[in-house]
GROMACS .gro file of C-alpha atoms in nm:
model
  171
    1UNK     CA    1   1.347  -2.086  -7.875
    2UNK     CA    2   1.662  -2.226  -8.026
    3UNK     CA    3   2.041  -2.145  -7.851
    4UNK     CA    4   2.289  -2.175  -8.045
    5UNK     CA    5   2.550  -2.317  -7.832
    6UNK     CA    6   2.836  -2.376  -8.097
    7UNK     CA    7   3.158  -2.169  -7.925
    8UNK     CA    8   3.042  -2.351  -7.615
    9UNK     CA    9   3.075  -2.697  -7.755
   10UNK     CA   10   3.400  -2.616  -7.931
   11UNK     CA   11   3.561  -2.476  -7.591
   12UNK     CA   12   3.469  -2.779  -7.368
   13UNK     CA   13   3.666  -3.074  -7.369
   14UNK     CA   14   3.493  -3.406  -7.478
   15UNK     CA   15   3.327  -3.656  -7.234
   16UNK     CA   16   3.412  -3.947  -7.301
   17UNK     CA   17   3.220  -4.155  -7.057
   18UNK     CA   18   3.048  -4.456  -7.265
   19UNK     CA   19   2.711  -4.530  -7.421
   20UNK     CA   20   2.603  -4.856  -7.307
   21UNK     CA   21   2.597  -5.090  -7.594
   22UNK     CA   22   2.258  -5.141  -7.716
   23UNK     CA   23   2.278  -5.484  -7.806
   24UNK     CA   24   2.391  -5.608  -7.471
   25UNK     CA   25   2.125  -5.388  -7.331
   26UNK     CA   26   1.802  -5.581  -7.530
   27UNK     CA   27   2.024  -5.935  -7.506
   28UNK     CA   28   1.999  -5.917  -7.129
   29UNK     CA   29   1.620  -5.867  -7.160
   30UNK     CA   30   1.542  -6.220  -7.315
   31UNK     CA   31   1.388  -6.499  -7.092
   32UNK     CA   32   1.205  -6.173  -6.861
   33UNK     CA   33   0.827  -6.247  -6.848
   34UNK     CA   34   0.677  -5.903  -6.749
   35UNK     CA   35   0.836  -5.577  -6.854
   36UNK     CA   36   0.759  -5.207  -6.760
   37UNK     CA   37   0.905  -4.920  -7.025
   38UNK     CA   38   0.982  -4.624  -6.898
   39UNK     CA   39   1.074  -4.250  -7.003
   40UNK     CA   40   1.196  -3.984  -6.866
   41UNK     CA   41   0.977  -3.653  -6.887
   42UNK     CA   42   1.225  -3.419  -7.039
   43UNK     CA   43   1.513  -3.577  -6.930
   44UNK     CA   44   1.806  -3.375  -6.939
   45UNK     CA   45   1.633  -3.073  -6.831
   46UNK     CA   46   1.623  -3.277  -6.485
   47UNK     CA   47   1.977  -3.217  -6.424
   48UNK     CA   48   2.101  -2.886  -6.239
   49UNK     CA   49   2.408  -2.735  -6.363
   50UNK     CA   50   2.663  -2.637  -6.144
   51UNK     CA   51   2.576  -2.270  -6.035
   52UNK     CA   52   2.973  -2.167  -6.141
   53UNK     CA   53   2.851  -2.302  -6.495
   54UNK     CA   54   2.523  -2.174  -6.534
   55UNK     CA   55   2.658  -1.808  -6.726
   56UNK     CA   56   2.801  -2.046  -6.977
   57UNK     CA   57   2.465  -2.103  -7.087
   58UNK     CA   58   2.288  -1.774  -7.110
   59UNK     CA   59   2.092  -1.641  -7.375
   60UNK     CA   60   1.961  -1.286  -7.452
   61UNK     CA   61   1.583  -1.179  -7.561
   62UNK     CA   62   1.466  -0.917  -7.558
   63UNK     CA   63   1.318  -0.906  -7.191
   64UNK     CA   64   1.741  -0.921  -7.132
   65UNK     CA   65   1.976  -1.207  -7.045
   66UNK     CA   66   1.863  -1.531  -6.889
   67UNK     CA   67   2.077  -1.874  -6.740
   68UNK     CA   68   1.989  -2.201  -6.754
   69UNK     CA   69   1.985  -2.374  -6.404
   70UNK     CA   70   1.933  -2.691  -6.560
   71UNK     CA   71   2.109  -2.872  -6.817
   72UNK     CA   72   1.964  -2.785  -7.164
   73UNK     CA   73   1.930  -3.057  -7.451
   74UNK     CA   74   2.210  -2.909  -7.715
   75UNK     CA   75   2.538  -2.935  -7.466
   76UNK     CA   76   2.827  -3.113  -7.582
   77UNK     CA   77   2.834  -3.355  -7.289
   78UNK     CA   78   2.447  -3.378  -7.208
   79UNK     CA   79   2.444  -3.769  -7.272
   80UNK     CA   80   2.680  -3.856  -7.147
   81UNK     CA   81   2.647  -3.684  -6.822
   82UNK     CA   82   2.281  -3.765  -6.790
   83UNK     CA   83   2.400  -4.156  -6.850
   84UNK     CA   84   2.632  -4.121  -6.610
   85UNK     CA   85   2.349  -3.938  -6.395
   86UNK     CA   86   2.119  -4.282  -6.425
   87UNK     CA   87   2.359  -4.515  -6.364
   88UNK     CA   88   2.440  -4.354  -6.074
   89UNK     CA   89   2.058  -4.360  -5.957
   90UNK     CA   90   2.023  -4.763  -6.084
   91UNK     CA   91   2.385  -4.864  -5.965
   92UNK     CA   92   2.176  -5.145  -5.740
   93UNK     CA   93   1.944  -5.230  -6.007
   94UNK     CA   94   2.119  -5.202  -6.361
   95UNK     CA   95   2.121  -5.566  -6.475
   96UNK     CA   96   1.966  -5.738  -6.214
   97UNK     CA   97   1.628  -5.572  -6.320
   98UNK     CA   98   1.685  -5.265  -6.486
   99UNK     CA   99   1.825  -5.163  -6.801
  100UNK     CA  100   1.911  -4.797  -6.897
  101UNK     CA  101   1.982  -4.627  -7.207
  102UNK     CA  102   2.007  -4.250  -7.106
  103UNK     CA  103   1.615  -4.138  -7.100
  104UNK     CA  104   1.506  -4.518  -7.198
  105UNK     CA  105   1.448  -4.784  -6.928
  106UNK     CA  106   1.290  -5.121  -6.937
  107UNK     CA  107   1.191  -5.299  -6.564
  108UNK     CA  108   1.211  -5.666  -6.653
  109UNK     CA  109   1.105  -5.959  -6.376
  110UNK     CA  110   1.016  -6.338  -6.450
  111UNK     CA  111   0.738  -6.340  -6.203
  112UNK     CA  112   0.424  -6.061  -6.168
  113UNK     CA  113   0.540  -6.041  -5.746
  114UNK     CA  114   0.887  -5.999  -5.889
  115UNK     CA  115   0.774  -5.715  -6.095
  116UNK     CA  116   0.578  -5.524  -5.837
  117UNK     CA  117   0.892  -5.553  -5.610
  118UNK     CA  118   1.131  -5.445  -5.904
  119UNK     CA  119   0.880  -5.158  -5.981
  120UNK     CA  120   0.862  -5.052  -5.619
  121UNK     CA  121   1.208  -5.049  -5.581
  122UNK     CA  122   1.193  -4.844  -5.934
  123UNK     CA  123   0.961  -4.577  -5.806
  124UNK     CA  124   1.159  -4.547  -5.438
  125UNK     CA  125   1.433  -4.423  -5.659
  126UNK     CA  126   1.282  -4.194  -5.887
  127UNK     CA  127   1.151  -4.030  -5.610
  128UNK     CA  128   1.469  -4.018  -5.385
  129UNK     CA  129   1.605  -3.828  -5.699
  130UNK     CA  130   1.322  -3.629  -5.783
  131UNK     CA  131   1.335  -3.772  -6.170
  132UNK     CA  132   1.019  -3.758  -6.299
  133UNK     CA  133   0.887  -4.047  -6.563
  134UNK     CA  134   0.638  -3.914  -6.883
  135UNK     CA  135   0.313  -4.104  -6.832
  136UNK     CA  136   0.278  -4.090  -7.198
  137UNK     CA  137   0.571  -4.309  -7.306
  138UNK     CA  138   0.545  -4.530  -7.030
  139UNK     CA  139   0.401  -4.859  -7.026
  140UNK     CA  140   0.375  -5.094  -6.704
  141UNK     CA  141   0.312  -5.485  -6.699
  142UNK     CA  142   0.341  -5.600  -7.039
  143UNK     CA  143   0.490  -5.931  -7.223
  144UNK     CA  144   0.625  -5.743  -7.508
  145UNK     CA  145   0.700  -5.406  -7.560
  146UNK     CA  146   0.949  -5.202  -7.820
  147UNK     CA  147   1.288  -5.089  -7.634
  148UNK     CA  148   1.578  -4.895  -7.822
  149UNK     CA  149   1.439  -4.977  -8.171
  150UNK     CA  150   1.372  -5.371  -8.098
  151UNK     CA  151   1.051  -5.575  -8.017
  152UNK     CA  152   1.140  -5.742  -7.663
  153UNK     CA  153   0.937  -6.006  -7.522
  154UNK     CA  154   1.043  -6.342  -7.321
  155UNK     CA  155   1.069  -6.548  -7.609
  156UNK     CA  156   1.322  -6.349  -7.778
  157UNK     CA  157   1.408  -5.996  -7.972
  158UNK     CA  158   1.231  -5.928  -8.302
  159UNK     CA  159   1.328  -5.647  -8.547
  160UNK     CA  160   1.055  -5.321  -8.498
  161UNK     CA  161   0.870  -5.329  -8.793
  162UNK     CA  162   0.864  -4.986  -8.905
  163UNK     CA  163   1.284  -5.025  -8.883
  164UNK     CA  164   1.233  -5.306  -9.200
  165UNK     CA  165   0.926  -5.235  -9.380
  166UNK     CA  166   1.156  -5.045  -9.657
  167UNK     CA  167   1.320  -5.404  -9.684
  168UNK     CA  168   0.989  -5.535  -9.643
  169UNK     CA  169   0.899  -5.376 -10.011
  170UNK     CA  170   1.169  -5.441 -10.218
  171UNK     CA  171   0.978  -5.598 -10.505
   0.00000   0.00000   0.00000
């Protein structure tokens, strides 16, 4: 099902609360021995809207007219509001052990008891919030991993392969 929510987007005013900057985000990663990589399982749709909001949203089948009650994916302001919604949640951590990128997170610790800590403290969160991860993107206890289009690893930040192989092949 597609909604086409283009009058919507052209009647609300712009968000302009900020994208963290992905460099800083994989910089800040560097010298971190054991990473986790997590992913949000549908992400936005984990976000209620506010009930006064919610006929803004409707669509019409033909078993009759139906609201969203939580955010959908096409709405002008969906990342940023769902970054805003995660920094919020990892105010404590963001930095210290935790980076976030709206639905992308990476745990990062120098030490494995660090990490179990950092991932407990992780976990106590998503659950006080009810934000639920997608096992399938998620990856726990690793030295290197891929995060926002990079290859991260304690040693240092390599390019993704797949982003350079076209360079790669230039004869």
């Amino acid at each position: 099902m597609c909604v086409d929510f283009t009058n919507l987007k052209k009647a609300c005013p712009k968000d302009c609360y900020f994208l963290p900057r992905i460099d800083q985000l994989v910089d800040s990663t560097v010298g971190h021995s054991l990473l986790s990589f997590l992913d949000t399982h549908s992400g936005y749709h984990q976000v209620f809207l506010e009930e006064t909001d919610r006929n803004k949203c409707a669509f019409v089948t033909a078993a009759g007219t139906f609201n969203y009650i939580m955010m959908p994916f096409r709405l002008k302001n969906a990342g940023a509001t769902y970054q805003r919604l995660v920094d919020h949640v990892f105010k404590a951590q963001r930095g210290r052990n935790l980076e976030c990128y709206v639905d992308d997170s990476i745990v990062k610790s120098k030490t494995d008891e660090e990490h179990v800590r950092d991932l407990e403290e992780t976990f106590n969160l998503l659950r006080k919030y009810r934000i639920k991860l997608n096992p399938k993107k998620c990856i726990f206890g690793v030295r290197s991993g891929k995060f926002l289009g990079y290859i991260i690893s304690q040693r240092g930040i390599d390019a993704y392969p797949k982003k350079v192989q076209a360079i790669l092949d230039l004869p």
